[in-house]
PDB file of C-alpha atoms in Angstrom:
ATOM      1  CA  MET A1370      61.939 113.212 116.446  1.00  0.00           C
ATOM      2  CA  SER A1371      64.877 115.463 117.185  1.00  0.00           C
ATOM      3  CA  ARG A1372      66.361 116.892 114.021  1.00  0.00           C
ATOM      4  CA  GLY A1373      69.688 117.938 115.554  1.00  0.00           C
ATOM      5  CA  CYS A1374      71.918 119.475 112.896  1.00  0.00           C
ATOM      6  CA  ALA A1375      70.737 117.311 109.985  1.00  0.00           C
ATOM      7  CA  SER A1376      69.207 119.105 107.029  1.00  0.00           C
ATOM      8  CA  ASP A1377      65.537 118.734 106.130  1.00  0.00           C
ATOM      9  CA  ALA A1378      66.543 116.892 102.948  1.00  0.00           C
ATOM     10  CA  SER A1379      68.567 114.365 104.983  1.00  0.00           C
ATOM     11  CA  ILE A1380      65.706 113.826 107.398  1.00  0.00           C
ATOM     12  CA  ASP A1381      63.279 113.337 104.502  1.00  0.00           C
ATOM     13  CA  ALA A1382      65.615 110.804 102.865  1.00  0.00           C
ATOM     14  CA  ILE A1383      66.017 108.892 106.128  1.00  0.00           C
ATOM     15  CA  GLU A1384      62.262 108.820 106.709  1.00  0.00           C
ATOM     16  CA  GLN A1385      61.685 107.581 103.143  1.00  0.00           C
ATOM     17  CA  HIS A1386      64.206 104.746 103.577  1.00  0.00           C
ATOM     18  CA  LEU A1387      62.709 103.769 106.930  1.00  0.00           C
ATOM     19  CA  ARG A1388      59.222 103.613 105.389  1.00  0.00           C
ATOM     20  CA  ALA A1389      60.543 101.403 102.571  1.00  0.00           C
ATOM     21  CA  ALA A1390      62.244  99.119 105.114  1.00  0.00           C
ATOM     22  CA  ALA A1391      59.047  98.854 107.167  1.00  0.00           C
ATOM     23  CA  GLU A1392      57.049  97.975 104.034  1.00  0.00           C
ATOM     24  CA  LEU A1393      59.549  95.246 103.130  1.00  0.00           C
ATOM     25  CA  ILE A1394      59.433  93.783 106.625  1.00  0.00           C
ATOM     26  CA  ALA A1395      55.611  93.830 106.636  1.00  0.00           C
ATOM     27  CA  ALA A1396      55.490  92.132 103.232  1.00  0.00           C
ATOM     28  CA  CYS A1397      57.986  89.537 104.433  1.00  0.00           C
ATOM     29  CA  GLN A1398      55.964  88.792 107.578  1.00  0.00           C
ATOM     30  CA  ALA A1399      52.686  88.586 105.622  1.00  0.00           C
ATOM     31  CA  SER A1400      53.759  85.921 103.179  1.00  0.00           C
ATOM     32  CA  THR A1401      57.313  85.195 102.200  1.00  0.00           C
ATOM     33  CA  PRO A1402      57.813  82.326  99.780  1.00  0.00           C
ATOM     34  CA  ALA A1403      60.519  79.931 100.874  1.00  0.00           C
ATOM     35  CA  GLY A1404      63.934  80.955  99.622  1.00  0.00           C
ATOM     36  CA  SER A1405      63.161  84.641  99.135  1.00  0.00           C
ATOM     37  CA  ASN A1406      64.376  85.691 102.591  1.00  0.00           C
ATOM     38  CA  ALA A1407      67.860  86.265 101.177  1.00  0.00           C
ATOM     39  CA  GLU A1408      66.394  88.634  98.587  1.00  0.00           C
ATOM     40  CA  VAL A1409      64.458  90.573 101.228  1.00  0.00           C
ATOM     41  CA  ILE A1410      67.534  90.769 103.459  1.00  0.00           C
ATOM     42  CA  GLY A1411      69.596  91.971 100.498  1.00  0.00           C
ATOM     43  CA  ARG A1412      67.055  94.693  99.746  1.00  0.00           C
ATOM     44  CA  LEU A1413      66.983  95.739 103.410  1.00  0.00           C
ATOM     45  CA  ASP A1414      70.786  95.907 103.403  1.00  0.00           C
ATOM     46  CA  GLN A1415      70.638  98.219 100.372  1.00  0.00           C
ATOM     47  CA  ILE A1416      68.110 100.461 102.110  1.00  0.00           C
ATOM     48  CA  LEU A1417      70.198 100.564 105.276  1.00  0.00           C
ATOM     49  CA  ALA A1418      73.315 101.404 103.250  1.00  0.00           C
ATOM     50  CA  LYS A1419      71.455 104.278 101.608  1.00  0.00           C
ATOM     51  CA  LEU A1420      70.132 105.324 105.003  1.00  0.00           C
ATOM     52  CA  GLY A1421      73.662 105.435 106.374  1.00  0.00           C
ATOM     53  CA  ALA A1422      74.846 107.477 103.391  1.00  0.00           C
ATOM     54  CA  ALA A1423      71.949 109.912 103.815  1.00  0.00           C
ATOM     55  CA  ALA A1424      72.802 110.369 107.490  1.00  0.00           C
ATOM     56  CA  GLU A1425      76.548 110.591 106.882  1.00  0.00           C
ATOM     57  CA  TYR A1426      76.472 113.035 103.984  1.00  0.00           C
ATOM     58  CA  PRO A1427      74.132 116.026 104.371  1.00  0.00           C
ATOM     59  CA  VAL A1428      74.965 116.945 100.746  1.00  0.00           C
ATOM     60  CA  THR A1429      75.455 114.673  97.780  1.00  0.00           C
ATOM     61  CA  TRP A1430      77.668 116.656  95.380  1.00  0.00           C
ATOM     62  CA  VAL A1431      80.888 118.421  96.409  1.00  0.00           C
ATOM     63  CA  GLU A1432      83.540 120.167  94.347  1.00  0.00           C
ATOM     64  CA  LEU A1433      86.663 118.156  93.573  1.00  0.00           C
ATOM     65  CA  GLU A1434      88.792 120.103  96.037  1.00  0.00           C
ATOM     66  CA  LYS A1435      86.376 119.346  98.911  1.00  0.00           C
ATOM     67  CA  TYR A1436      86.234 115.681  97.867  1.00  0.00           C
ATOM     68  CA  VAL A1437      90.040 115.493  97.994  1.00  0.00           C
ATOM     69  CA  GLU A1438      90.018 117.173 101.425  1.00  0.00           C
ATOM     70  CA  ILE A1439      87.344 114.818 102.813  1.00  0.00           C
ATOM     71  CA  THR A1440      88.717 111.533 101.453  1.00  0.00           C
ATOM     72  CA  GLY A1441      92.457 112.031 101.095  1.00  0.00           C
ATOM     73  CA  ASP A1442      92.130 110.912  97.470  1.00  0.00           C
ATOM     74  CA  SER A1443      94.135 112.885  94.909  1.00  0.00           C
ATOM     75  CA  VAL A1444      93.023 115.050  92.000  1.00  0.00           C
ATOM     76  CA  ASP A1445      95.210 112.946  89.690  1.00  0.00           C
ATOM     77  CA  ALA A1446      93.552 109.698  90.859  1.00  0.00           C
ATOM     78  CA  VAL A1447      90.072 111.125  90.238  1.00  0.00           C
ATOM     79  CA  GLN A1448      91.056 112.344  86.765  1.00  0.00           C
ATOM     80  CA  ALA A1449      92.653 108.959  85.982  1.00  0.00           C
ATOM     81  CA  ARG A1450      89.419 107.156  86.937  1.00  0.00           C
ATOM     82  CA  ARG A1451      87.453 109.476  84.650  1.00  0.00           C
ATOM     83  CA  ARG A1452      89.873 108.925  81.738  1.00  0.00           C
ATOM     84  CA  ALA A1453      89.764 105.157  82.257  1.00  0.00           C
ATOM     85  CA  GLY A1454      85.958 105.192  82.328  1.00  0.00           C
ATOM     86  CA  LYS A1455      85.818 103.870  85.898  1.00  0.00           C
ATOM     87  CA  TRP A1456      83.946 107.006  86.991  1.00  0.00           C
ATOM     88  CA  LEU A1457      81.247 108.247  84.663  1.00  0.00           C
ATOM     89  CA  ASP A1458      80.109 111.833  84.208  1.00  0.00           C
ATOM     90  CA  GLY A1459      76.603 112.076  85.601  1.00  0.00           C
ATOM     91  CA  LYS A1460      77.134 109.182  88.014  1.00  0.00           C
ATOM     92  CA  GLN A1461      80.224 109.605  90.206  1.00  0.00           C
ATOM     93  CA  CYS A1462      81.156 113.020  88.825  1.00  0.00           C
ATOM     94  CA  LYS A1463      79.977 115.850  86.596  1.00  0.00           C
ATOM     95  CA  ILE A1464      81.072 119.211  85.279  1.00  0.00           C
ATOM     96  CA  ALA A1465      78.923 122.121  86.426  1.00  0.00           C
ATOM     97  CA  ASP A1466      79.826 125.759  85.843  1.00  0.00           C
ATOM     98  CA  GLY A1467      83.270 124.696  84.635  1.00  0.00           C
ATOM     99  CA  ARG A1468      84.070 122.836  87.875  1.00  0.00           C
ATOM    100  CA  LEU A1469      84.301 119.097  88.541  1.00  0.00           C
ATOM    101  CA  TRP A1470      81.821 117.891  91.154  1.00  0.00           C
ATOM    102  CA  ILE A1471      81.882 114.485  92.878  1.00  0.00           C
ATOM    103  CA  ASP A1472      78.833 112.573  94.135  1.00  0.00           C
ATOM    104  CA  LEU A1473      79.932 111.357  97.578  1.00  0.00           C
ATOM    105  CA  ARG A1474      77.388 108.550  97.727  1.00  0.00           C
ATOM    106  CA  ALA A1475      78.182 107.265  94.232  1.00  0.00           C
ATOM    107  CA  ALA A1476      81.931 107.454  94.908  1.00  0.00           C
ATOM    108  CA  GLN A1477      81.471 105.492  98.135  1.00  0.00           C
ATOM    109  CA  ALA A1478      79.311 102.912  96.353  1.00  0.00           C
ATOM    110  CA  TRP A1479      82.020 102.558  93.674  1.00  0.00           C
ATOM    111  CA  VAL A1480      84.670 101.939  96.343  1.00  0.00           C
ATOM    112  CA  GLU A1481      82.504  99.331  98.060  1.00  0.00           C
ATOM    113  CA  GLU A1482      81.734  97.627  94.746  1.00  0.00           C
ATOM    114  CA  TRP A1483      85.380  97.662  93.725  1.00  0.00           C
ATOM    115  CA  ASP A1484      86.444  96.323  97.113  1.00  0.00           C
ATOM    116  CA  SER A1485      84.054  93.379  96.911  1.00  0.00           C
ATOM    117  CA  GLY A1486      85.651  92.281  93.641  1.00  0.00           C
ATOM    118  CA  SER A1487      89.251  92.944  94.630  1.00  0.00           C
ATOM    119  CA  ALA A1488      89.717  89.552  96.306  1.00  0.00           C
ATOM    120  CA  MET A1489      88.515  87.842  93.133  1.00  0.00           C
ATOM    121  CA  ARG A1490      90.855  89.969  90.997  1.00  0.00           C
ATOM    122  CA  ALA A1491      93.771  89.129  93.293  1.00  0.00           C
ATOM    123  CA  ASN A1492      93.013  85.418  93.032  1.00  0.00           C
ATOM    124  CA  LEU A1493      92.758  85.639  89.235  1.00  0.00           C
ATOM    125  CA  ALA A1494      96.121  87.410  89.122  1.00  0.00           C
ATOM    126  CA  LEU A1495      97.695  84.575  91.105  1.00  0.00           C
ATOM    127  CA  ILE A1496      96.161  81.972  88.819  1.00  0.00           C
ATOM    128  CA  ARG A1497      97.435  83.746  85.700  1.00  0.00           C
ATOM    129  CA  GLN A1498     101.028  84.013  86.948  1.00  0.00           C
ATOM    130  CA  PRO A1499     103.369  81.754  85.020  1.00  0.00           C
ATOM    131  CA  LYS A1500     104.670  78.922  87.140  1.00  0.00           C
ATOM    132  CA  SER A1501     108.365  78.939  87.807  1.00  0.00           C
ATOM    133  CA  PRO A1502     110.251  75.773  86.888  1.00  0.00           C
ATOM    134  CA  SER A1503     110.436  73.422  89.834  1.00  0.00           C
ATOM    135  CA  LYS A1504     113.841  72.485  91.179  1.00  0.00           C
ATOM    136  CA  LYS A1505     114.650  68.812  91.506  1.00  0.00           C
TER     137      LYS A1505
END
């Protein structure tokens, strides 16, 4: 396997995820009860998402300034998410040596999670809007 410019830690993480995926596939082929294919596919999707994150990000934690540079997000938006409790210290962010660090993988997972619920929130907002009086 050619390692290219990926770090040893990234390669190890990728190999670990591939082994887990292979084990899931083998277990599925051996004896999968009817109806559990969706669960196995969901678990494989999670592994592949982690695999993509491991390949995309050679490091997990970056300082706030680097996070802002990479994503185009703003310092104020990050701080607002922390104040609102949307980002938790120790999960998406943490203070180390007096500096705010962001976990790239956890931040990406938060965005994907938030995005999946945004359509539902938009629909709920439409439902909750007061109806204007109809014209006759």
